[in-house]
CSV table of C-alpha atoms and ligand atoms in Angstrom, one decimal:
chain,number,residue,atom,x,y,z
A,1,UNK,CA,14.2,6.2,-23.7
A,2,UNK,CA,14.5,8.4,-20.9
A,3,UNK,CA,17.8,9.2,-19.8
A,4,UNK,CA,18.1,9.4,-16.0
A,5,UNK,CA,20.6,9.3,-13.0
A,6,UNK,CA,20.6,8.6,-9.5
A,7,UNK,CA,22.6,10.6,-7.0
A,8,UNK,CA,23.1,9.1,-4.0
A,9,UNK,CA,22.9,5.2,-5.6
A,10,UNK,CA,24.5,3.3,-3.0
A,11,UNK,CA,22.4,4.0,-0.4
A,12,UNK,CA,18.9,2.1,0.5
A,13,UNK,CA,16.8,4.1,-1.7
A,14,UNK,CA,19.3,4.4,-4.8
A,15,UNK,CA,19.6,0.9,-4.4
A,16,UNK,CA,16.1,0.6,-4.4
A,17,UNK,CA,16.0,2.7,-7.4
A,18,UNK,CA,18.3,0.1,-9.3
A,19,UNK,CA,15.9,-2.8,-8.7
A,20,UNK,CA,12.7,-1.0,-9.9
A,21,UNK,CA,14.1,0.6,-13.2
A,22,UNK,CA,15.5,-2.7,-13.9
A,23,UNK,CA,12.2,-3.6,-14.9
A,24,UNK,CA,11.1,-0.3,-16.6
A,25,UNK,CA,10.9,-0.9,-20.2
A,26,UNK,CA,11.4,3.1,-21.1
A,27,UNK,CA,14.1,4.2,-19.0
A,28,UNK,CA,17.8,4.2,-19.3
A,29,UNK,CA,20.5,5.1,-16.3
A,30,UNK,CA,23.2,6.5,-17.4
A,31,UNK,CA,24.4,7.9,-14.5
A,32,UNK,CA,25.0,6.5,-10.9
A,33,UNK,CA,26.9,8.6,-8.3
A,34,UNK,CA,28.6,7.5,-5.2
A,35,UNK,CA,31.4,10.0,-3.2
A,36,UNK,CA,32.7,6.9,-1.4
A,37,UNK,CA,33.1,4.0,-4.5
A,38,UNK,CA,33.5,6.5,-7.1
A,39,UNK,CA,35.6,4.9,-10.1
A,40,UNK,CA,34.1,1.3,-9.2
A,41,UNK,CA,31.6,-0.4,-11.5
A,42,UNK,CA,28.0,-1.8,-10.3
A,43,UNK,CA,29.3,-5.4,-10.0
A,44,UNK,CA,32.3,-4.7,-8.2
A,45,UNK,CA,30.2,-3.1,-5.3
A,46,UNK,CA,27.4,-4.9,-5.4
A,47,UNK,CA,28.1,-8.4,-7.0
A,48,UNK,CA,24.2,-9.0,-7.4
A,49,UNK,CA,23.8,-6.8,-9.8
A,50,UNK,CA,23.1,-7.8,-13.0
A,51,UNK,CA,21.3,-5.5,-15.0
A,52,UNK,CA,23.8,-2.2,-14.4
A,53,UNK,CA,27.1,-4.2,-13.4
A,54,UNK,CA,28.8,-2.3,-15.8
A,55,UNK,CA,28.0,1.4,-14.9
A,56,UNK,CA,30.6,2.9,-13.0
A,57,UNK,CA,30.2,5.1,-10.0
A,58,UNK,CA,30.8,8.9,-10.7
A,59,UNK,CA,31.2,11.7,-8.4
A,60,UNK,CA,28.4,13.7,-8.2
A,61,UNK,CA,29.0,16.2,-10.6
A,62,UNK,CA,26.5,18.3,-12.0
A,63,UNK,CA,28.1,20.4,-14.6
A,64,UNK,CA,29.5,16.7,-16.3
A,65,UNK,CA,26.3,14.2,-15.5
A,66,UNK,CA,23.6,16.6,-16.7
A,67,UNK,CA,24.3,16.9,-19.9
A,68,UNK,CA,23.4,13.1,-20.0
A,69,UNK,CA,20.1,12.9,-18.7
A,70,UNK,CA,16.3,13.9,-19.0
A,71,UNK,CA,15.5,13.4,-15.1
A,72,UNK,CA,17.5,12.9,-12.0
A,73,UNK,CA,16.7,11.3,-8.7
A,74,UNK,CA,18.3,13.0,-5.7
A,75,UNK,CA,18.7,10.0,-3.0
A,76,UNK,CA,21.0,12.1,-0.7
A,77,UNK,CA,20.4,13.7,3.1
A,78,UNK,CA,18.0,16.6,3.4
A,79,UNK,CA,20.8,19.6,3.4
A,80,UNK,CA,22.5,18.0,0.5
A,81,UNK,CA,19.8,18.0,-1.8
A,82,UNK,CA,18.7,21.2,-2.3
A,83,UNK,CA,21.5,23.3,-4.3
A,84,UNK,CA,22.1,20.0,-6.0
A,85,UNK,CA,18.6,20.5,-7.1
A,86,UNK,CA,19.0,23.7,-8.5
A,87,UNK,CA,21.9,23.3,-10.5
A,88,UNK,CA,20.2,20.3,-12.1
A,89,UNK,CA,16.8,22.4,-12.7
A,90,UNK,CA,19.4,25.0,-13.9
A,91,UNK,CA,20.8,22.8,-16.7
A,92,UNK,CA,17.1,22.1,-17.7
A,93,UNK,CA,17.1,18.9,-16.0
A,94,UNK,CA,13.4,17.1,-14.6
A,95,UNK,CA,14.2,16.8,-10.2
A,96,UNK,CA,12.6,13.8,-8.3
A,97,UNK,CA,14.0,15.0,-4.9
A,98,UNK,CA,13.8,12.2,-2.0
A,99,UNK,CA,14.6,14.1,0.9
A,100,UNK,CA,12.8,16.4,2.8
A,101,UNK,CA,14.4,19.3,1.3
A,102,UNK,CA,11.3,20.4,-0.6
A,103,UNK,CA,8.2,19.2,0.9
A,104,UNK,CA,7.0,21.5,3.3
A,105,UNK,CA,5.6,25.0,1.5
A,106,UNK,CA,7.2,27.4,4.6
A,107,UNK,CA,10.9,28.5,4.5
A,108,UNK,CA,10.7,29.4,8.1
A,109,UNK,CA,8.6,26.1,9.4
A,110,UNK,CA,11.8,24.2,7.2
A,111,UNK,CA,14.3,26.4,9.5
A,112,UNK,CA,12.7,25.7,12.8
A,113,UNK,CA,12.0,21.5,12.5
A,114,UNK,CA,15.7,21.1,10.5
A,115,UNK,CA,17.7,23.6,12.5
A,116,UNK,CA,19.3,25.3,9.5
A,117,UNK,CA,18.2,28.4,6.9
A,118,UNK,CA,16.6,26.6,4.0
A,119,UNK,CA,19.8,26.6,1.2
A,120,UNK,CA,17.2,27.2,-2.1
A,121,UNK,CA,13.0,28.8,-0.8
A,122,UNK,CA,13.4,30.3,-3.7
A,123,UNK,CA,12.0,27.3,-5.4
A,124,UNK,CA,9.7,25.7,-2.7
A,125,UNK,CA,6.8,27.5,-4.5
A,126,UNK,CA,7.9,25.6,-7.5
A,127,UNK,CA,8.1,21.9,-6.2
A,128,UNK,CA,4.8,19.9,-6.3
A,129,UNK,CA,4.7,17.4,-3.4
A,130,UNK,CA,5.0,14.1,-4.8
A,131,UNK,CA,1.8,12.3,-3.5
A,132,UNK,CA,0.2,11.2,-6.9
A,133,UNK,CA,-3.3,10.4,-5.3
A,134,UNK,CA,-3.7,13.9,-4.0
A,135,UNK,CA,-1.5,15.9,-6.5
A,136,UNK,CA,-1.5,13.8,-9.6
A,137,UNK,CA,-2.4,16.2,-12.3
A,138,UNK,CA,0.2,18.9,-10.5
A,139,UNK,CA,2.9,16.2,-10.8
A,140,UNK,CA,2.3,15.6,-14.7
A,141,UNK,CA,3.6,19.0,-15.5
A,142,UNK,CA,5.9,19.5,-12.6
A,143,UNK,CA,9.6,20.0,-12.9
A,144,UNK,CA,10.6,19.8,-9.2
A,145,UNK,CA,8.8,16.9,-7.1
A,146,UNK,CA,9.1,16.7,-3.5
A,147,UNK,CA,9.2,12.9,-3.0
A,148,UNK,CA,7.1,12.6,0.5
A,149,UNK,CA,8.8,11.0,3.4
A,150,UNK,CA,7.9,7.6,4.1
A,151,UNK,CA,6.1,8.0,7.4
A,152,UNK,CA,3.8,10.6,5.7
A,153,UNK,CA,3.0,8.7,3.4
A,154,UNK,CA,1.6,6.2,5.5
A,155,UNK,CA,-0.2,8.7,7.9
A,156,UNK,CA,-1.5,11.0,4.6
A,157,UNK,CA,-3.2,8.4,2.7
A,158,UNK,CA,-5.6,7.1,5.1
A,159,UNK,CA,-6.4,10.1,7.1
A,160,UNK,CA,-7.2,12.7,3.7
A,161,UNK,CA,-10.8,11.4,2.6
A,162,UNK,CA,-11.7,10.8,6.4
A,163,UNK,CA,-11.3,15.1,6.3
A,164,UNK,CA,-12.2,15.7,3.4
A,165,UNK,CA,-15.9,14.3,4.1
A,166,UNK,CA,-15.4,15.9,7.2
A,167,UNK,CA,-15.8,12.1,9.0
A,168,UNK,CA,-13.4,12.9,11.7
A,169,UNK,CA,-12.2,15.6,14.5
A,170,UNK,CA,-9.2,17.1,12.9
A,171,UNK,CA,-7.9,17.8,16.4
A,172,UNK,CA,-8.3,14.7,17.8
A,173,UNK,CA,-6.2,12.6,15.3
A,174,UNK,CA,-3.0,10.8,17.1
A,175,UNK,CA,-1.0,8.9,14.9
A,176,UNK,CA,1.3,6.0,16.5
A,177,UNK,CA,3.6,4.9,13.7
A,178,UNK,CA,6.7,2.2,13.8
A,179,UNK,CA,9.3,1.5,11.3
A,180,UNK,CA,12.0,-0.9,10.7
A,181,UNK,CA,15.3,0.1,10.6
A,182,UNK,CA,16.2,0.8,6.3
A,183,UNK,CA,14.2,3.9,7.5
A,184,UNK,CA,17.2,5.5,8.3
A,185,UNK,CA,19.5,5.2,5.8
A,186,UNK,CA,22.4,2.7,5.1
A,187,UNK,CA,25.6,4.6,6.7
A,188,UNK,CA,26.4,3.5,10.5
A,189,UNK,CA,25.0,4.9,13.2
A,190,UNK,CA,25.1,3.6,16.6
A,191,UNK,CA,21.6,3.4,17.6
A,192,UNK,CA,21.5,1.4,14.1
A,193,UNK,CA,23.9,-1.4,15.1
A,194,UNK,CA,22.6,-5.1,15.6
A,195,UNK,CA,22.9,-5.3,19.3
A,196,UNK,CA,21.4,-1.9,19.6
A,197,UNK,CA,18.1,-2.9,17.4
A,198,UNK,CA,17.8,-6.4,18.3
A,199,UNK,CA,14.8,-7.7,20.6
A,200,UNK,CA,14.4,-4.0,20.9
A,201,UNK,CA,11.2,-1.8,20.9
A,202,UNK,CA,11.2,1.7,21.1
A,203,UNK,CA,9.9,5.7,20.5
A,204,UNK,CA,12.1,8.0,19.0
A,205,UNK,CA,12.0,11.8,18.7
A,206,UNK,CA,8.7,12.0,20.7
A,207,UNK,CA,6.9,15.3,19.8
A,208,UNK,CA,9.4,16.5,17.8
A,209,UNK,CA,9.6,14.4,15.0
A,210,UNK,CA,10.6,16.4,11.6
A,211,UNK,CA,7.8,14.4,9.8
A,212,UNK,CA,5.3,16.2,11.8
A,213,UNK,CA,4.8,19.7,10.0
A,214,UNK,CA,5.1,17.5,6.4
A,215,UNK,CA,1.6,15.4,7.6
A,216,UNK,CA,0.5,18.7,9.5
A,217,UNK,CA,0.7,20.7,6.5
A,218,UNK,CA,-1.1,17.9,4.2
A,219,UNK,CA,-4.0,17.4,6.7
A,220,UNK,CA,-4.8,21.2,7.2
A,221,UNK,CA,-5.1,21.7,3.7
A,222,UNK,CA,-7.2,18.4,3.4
A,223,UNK,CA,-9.9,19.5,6.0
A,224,UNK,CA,-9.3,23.9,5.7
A,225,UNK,CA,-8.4,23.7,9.4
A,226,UNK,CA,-5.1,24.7,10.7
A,227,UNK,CA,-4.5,22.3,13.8
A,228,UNK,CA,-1.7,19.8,15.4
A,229,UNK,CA,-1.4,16.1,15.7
A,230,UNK,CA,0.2,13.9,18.2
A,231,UNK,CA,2.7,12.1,16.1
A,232,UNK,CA,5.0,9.3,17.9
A,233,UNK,CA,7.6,7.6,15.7
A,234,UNK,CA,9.2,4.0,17.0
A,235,UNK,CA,11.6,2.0,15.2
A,236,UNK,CA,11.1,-2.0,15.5
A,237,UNK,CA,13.6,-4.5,14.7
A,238,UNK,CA,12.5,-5.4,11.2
A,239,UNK,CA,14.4,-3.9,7.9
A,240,UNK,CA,11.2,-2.8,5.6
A,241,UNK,CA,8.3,-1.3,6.9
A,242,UNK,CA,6.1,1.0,8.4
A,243,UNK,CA,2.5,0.5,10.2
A,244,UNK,CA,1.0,3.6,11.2
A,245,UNK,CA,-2.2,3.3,13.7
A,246,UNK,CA,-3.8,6.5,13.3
A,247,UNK,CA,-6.8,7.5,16.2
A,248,UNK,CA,-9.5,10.0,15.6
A,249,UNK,CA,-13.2,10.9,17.1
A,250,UNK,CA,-16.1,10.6,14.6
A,251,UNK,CA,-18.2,13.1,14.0
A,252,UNK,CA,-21.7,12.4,15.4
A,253,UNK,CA,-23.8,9.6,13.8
A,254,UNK,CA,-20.9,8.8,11.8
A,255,UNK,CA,-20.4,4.9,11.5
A,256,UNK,CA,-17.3,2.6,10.7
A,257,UNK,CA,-19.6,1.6,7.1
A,258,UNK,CA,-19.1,5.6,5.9
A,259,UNK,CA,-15.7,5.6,7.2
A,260,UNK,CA,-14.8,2.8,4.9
A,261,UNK,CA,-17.2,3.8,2.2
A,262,UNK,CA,-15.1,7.0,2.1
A,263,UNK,CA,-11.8,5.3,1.9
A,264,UNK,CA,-12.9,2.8,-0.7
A,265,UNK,CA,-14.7,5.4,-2.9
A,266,UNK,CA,-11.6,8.3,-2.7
A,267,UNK,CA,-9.2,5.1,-3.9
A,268,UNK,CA,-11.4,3.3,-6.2
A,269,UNK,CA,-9.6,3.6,-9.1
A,270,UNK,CA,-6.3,3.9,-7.6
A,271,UNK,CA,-4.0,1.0,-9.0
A,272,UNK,CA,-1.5,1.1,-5.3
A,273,UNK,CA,-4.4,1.3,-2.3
A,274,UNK,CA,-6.5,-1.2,-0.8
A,275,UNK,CA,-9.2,-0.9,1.7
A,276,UNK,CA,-9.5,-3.8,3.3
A,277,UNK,CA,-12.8,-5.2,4.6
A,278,UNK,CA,-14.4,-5.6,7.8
A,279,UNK,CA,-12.2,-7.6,10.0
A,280,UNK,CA,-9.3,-7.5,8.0
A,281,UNK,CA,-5.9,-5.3,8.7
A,282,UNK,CA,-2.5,-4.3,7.1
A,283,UNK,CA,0.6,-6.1,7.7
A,284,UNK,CA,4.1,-5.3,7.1
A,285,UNK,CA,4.7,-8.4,5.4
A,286,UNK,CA,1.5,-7.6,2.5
A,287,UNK,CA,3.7,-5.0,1.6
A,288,UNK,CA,7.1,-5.5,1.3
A,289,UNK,CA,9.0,-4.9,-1.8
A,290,UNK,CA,5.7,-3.5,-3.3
A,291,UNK,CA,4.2,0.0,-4.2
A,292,UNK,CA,0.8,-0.7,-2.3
A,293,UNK,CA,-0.5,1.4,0.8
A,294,UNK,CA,-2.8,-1.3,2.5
A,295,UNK,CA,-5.4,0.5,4.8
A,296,UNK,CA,-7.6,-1.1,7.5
A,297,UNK,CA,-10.0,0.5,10.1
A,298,UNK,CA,-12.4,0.1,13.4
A,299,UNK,CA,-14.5,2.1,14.7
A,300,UNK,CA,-14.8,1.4,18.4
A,301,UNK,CA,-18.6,2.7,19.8
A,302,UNK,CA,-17.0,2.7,23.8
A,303,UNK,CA,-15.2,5.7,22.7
A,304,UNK,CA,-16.3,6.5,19.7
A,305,UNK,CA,-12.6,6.7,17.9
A,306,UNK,CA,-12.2,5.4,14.3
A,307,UNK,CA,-8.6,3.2,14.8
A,308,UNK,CA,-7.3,3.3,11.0
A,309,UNK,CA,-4.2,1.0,9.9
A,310,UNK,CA,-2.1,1.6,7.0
A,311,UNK,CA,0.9,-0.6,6.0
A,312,UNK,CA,3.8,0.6,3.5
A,313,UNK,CA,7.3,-0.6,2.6
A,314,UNK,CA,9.1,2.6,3.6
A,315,UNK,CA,11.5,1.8,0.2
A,316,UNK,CA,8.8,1.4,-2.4
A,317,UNK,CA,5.7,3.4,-1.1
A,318,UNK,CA,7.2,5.4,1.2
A,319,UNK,CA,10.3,6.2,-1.2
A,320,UNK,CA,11.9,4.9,-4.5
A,321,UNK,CA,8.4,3.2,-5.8
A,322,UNK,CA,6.8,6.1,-5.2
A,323,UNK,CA,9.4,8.3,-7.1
A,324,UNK,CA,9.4,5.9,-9.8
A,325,UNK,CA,5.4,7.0,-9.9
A,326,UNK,CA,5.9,10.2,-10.1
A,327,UNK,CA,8.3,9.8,-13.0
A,328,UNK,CA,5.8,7.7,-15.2
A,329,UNK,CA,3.4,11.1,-14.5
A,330,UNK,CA,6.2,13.2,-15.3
A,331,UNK,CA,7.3,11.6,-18.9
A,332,UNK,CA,3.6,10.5,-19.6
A,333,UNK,CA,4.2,6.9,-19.0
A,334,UNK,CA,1.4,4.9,-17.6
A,335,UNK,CA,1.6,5.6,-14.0
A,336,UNK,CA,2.3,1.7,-12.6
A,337,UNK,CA,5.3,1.0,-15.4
A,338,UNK,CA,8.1,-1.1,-13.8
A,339,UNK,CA,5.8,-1.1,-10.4
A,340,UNK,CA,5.1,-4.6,-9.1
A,341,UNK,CA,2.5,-5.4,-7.0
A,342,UNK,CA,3.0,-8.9,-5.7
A,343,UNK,CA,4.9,-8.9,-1.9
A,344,UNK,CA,7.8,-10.9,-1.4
A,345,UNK,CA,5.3,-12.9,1.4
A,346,UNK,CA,6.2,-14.8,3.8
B,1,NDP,N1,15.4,5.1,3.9
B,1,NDP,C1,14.1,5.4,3.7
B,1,NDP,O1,13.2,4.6,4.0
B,1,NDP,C2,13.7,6.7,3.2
B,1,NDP,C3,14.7,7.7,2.9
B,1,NDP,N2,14.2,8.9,2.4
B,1,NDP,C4,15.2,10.0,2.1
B,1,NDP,O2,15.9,9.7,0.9
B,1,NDP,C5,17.2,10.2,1.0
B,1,NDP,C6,18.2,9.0,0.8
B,1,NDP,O3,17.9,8.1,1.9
B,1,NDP,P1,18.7,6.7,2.0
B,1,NDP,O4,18.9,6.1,0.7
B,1,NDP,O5,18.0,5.9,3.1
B,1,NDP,O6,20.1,7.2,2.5
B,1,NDP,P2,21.5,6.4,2.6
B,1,NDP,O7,22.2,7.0,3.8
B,1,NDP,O8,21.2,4.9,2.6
B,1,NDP,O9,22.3,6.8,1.3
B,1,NDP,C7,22.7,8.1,1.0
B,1,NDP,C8,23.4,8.1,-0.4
B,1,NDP,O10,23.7,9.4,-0.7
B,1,NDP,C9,25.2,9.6,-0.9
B,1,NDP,N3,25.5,10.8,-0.2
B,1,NDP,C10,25.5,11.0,1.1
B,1,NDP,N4,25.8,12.3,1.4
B,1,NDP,C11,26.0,12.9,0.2
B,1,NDP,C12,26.3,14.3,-0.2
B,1,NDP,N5,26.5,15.2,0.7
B,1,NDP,N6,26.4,14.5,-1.5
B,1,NDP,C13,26.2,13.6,-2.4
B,1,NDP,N7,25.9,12.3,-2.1
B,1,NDP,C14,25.8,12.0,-0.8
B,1,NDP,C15,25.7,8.3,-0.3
B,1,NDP,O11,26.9,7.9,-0.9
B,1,NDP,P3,28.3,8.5,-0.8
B,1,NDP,O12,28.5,9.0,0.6
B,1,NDP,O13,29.3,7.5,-1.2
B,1,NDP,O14,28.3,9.7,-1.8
B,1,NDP,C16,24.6,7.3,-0.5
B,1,NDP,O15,24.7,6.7,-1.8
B,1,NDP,C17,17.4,10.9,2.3
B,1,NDP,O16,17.1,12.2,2.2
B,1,NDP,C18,16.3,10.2,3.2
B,1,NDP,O17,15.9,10.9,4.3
B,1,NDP,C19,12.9,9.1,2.1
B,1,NDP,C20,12.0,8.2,2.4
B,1,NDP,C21,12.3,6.9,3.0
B,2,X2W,C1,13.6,4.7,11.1
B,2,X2W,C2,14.1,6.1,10.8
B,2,X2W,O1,15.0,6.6,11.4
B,2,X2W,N1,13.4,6.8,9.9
B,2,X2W,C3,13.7,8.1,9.5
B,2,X2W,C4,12.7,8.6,8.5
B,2,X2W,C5,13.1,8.3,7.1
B,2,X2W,C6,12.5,9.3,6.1
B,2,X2W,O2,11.6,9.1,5.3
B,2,X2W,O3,13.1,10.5,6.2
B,2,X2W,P1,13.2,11.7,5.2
B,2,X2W,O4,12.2,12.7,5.7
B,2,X2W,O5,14.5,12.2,5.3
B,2,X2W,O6,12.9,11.3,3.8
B,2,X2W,C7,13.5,9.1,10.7
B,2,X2W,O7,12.7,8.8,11.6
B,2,X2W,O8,14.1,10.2,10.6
């Protein structure tokens, strides 16, 4: 069994942690941290719990939880994570980091998007950007994985084959992208409260979304270009979810047939995408509680713009499921253990 903990498990994605590994047949938590309910078992938090009810809350304490475990998920606020990180790796301990704190390759381009010097570049050339359908085989022997965020994750999948084959204008790509409200975390935050959210629709962090020079730095590599995208964020009054509507130019004589042909052939044998067919588009609610990235597209001939729609549950996909894949890779599990696949629809 593989011996793991989570730091950070009372949160949405620790929590979302919990319910996935309750189903994975080769892993054991021995370890769940919480600053806040520290000395308080499972059930006496959260009464639902069944399968960990009797784990109790620790501090997150390196020195005295990594002599317990194999592999540890870091499910704490970019800043946090880092040195945590490295003291883990330190003590010879596997690092699935959730936060941003590893994902983009540039110390500086870190400094200038999160405002603050970079606590650890020391190891950014060692962490392996957790997208197993692009980095898969980099992931297998990695010891630091950058889990992606969950908007890049949605924007990423669709948009890499379309560059690769050189389908679309790099420069042309806008991606409009909404999510619901877990997105952000579980502590309070005004703009987070009911009356705030509710019957509400709205962009945030317009042209200056963090997320921008994580999907920036996947796409340049993907086409060889170095360019910029429009990227607008809005949050929508839903808990799970994210649709991204992603716009691009075609190349010349490029039709909406190759655009899906590309799509369906880079993901063929990919157990968690699905190109949809002619007609057909993602919804939030095909997603939820699942590890699948839906994908959709048009190609509109009055413009001459391929409109592409993906669909993730920013929990599973765009976090914790995700993590939980990069794991299996890691330990040489098979890659969809504990992953189901069936939404929670309607
Ligand atoms: N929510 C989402 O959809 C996604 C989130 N992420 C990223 O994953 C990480 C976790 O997100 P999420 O679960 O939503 O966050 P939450 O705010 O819901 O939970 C954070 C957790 O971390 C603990 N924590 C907070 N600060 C610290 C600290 N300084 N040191 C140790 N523990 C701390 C909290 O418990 P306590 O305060 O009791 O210690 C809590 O358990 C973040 O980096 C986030 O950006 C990534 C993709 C998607
Ligand atoms: C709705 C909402 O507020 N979403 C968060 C993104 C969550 C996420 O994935 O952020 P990390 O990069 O920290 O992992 C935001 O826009 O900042």
């Amino acid at each position: 069994m593989l011996k793991i903990a989570i730091i950070g498990a009372t949160g949405y994605t620790g929590l979302e942690l919990l319910r996935i590994l309750a189903k994975h047949p080769e892993v054991e938590i021995v370890s769940v941290t919480s600053r806040q309910e520290a000395g308080k078992k499972v059930r006496e938090v959260f009464p639902f719990e069944s399968y960990f009810a009797e784990l109790v809350f620790e501090e997150p304490d390196v020195s005295k939880i990594a002599p317990r475990v194999d592999l540890v998920f870091l499910c704490v606020p970019h800043g946090a994570a880092a040195e945590t990180a490295r003291a883990f790796l330190e003590a010879g301990v596997k690092v699935i980091d959730l936060s941003a704190d590893f994902r983009l390759k540039d110390a500086a381009v870190y400094e200038s998007w999160y405002k603050t010097k970079h606590p650890c570049p020391e190891l950014l050339s060692k962490a392996v950007y957790g997208l197993p359908e692009i980095y898969r085989e980099e992931i297998k022997g990695a010891s630091l994985v950058a889990n992606p965020g969950c908007y890049p994750t949605a924007s990423i999948l669709p948009l890499v084959p379309l560059l690769k084959e050189k389908l679309i204008e790099p420069q042309s790509i806008i991606i409009d992208a909404k999510s619901g409200v877990s997105g952000a975390g579980r502590s309070a935050k005004l703009r987070l409260i009911f009356c705030e959210v509710n019957e509400d629709f709205c962009a945030y962090n317009v042209a200056v979304h963090r997320h921008t020079p994580e999907i920036e730095q996947e796409l340049n590599q993907a086409s060889g270009f170095s360019f910029h995208i429009n990227f607008t964020t809005h949050l929508v009054p839903m808990s799970r979810g994210i649709l991204a509507t992603s716009y691009a130019e075609v190349k010349e004589g490029v039709t909406e047939r190759d655009l899906r042909e590309a799509l369906k052939s880079a993901y063929a044998r990919e157990p968690f995408i699905k190109i949809l067919d002619e007609g057909l588009y993602p919804q939030t609610a095909h997603v939820k509680g699942t590890n699948l990235c839906l994908i959709g597209l048009k190609f509109d001939p009055r413009t001459g713009r391929a409109i592409i729609i993906s669909a993730i549950d920013n929990l599973v996909k765009g976090a914790s499921g995700q993590a939980v894949q990069n794991m299996n890779l890691m330990a040489g599990f098979p890659e969809t253990l504990g992953l189901e696949k069936r939404p929670l629809f309607p």
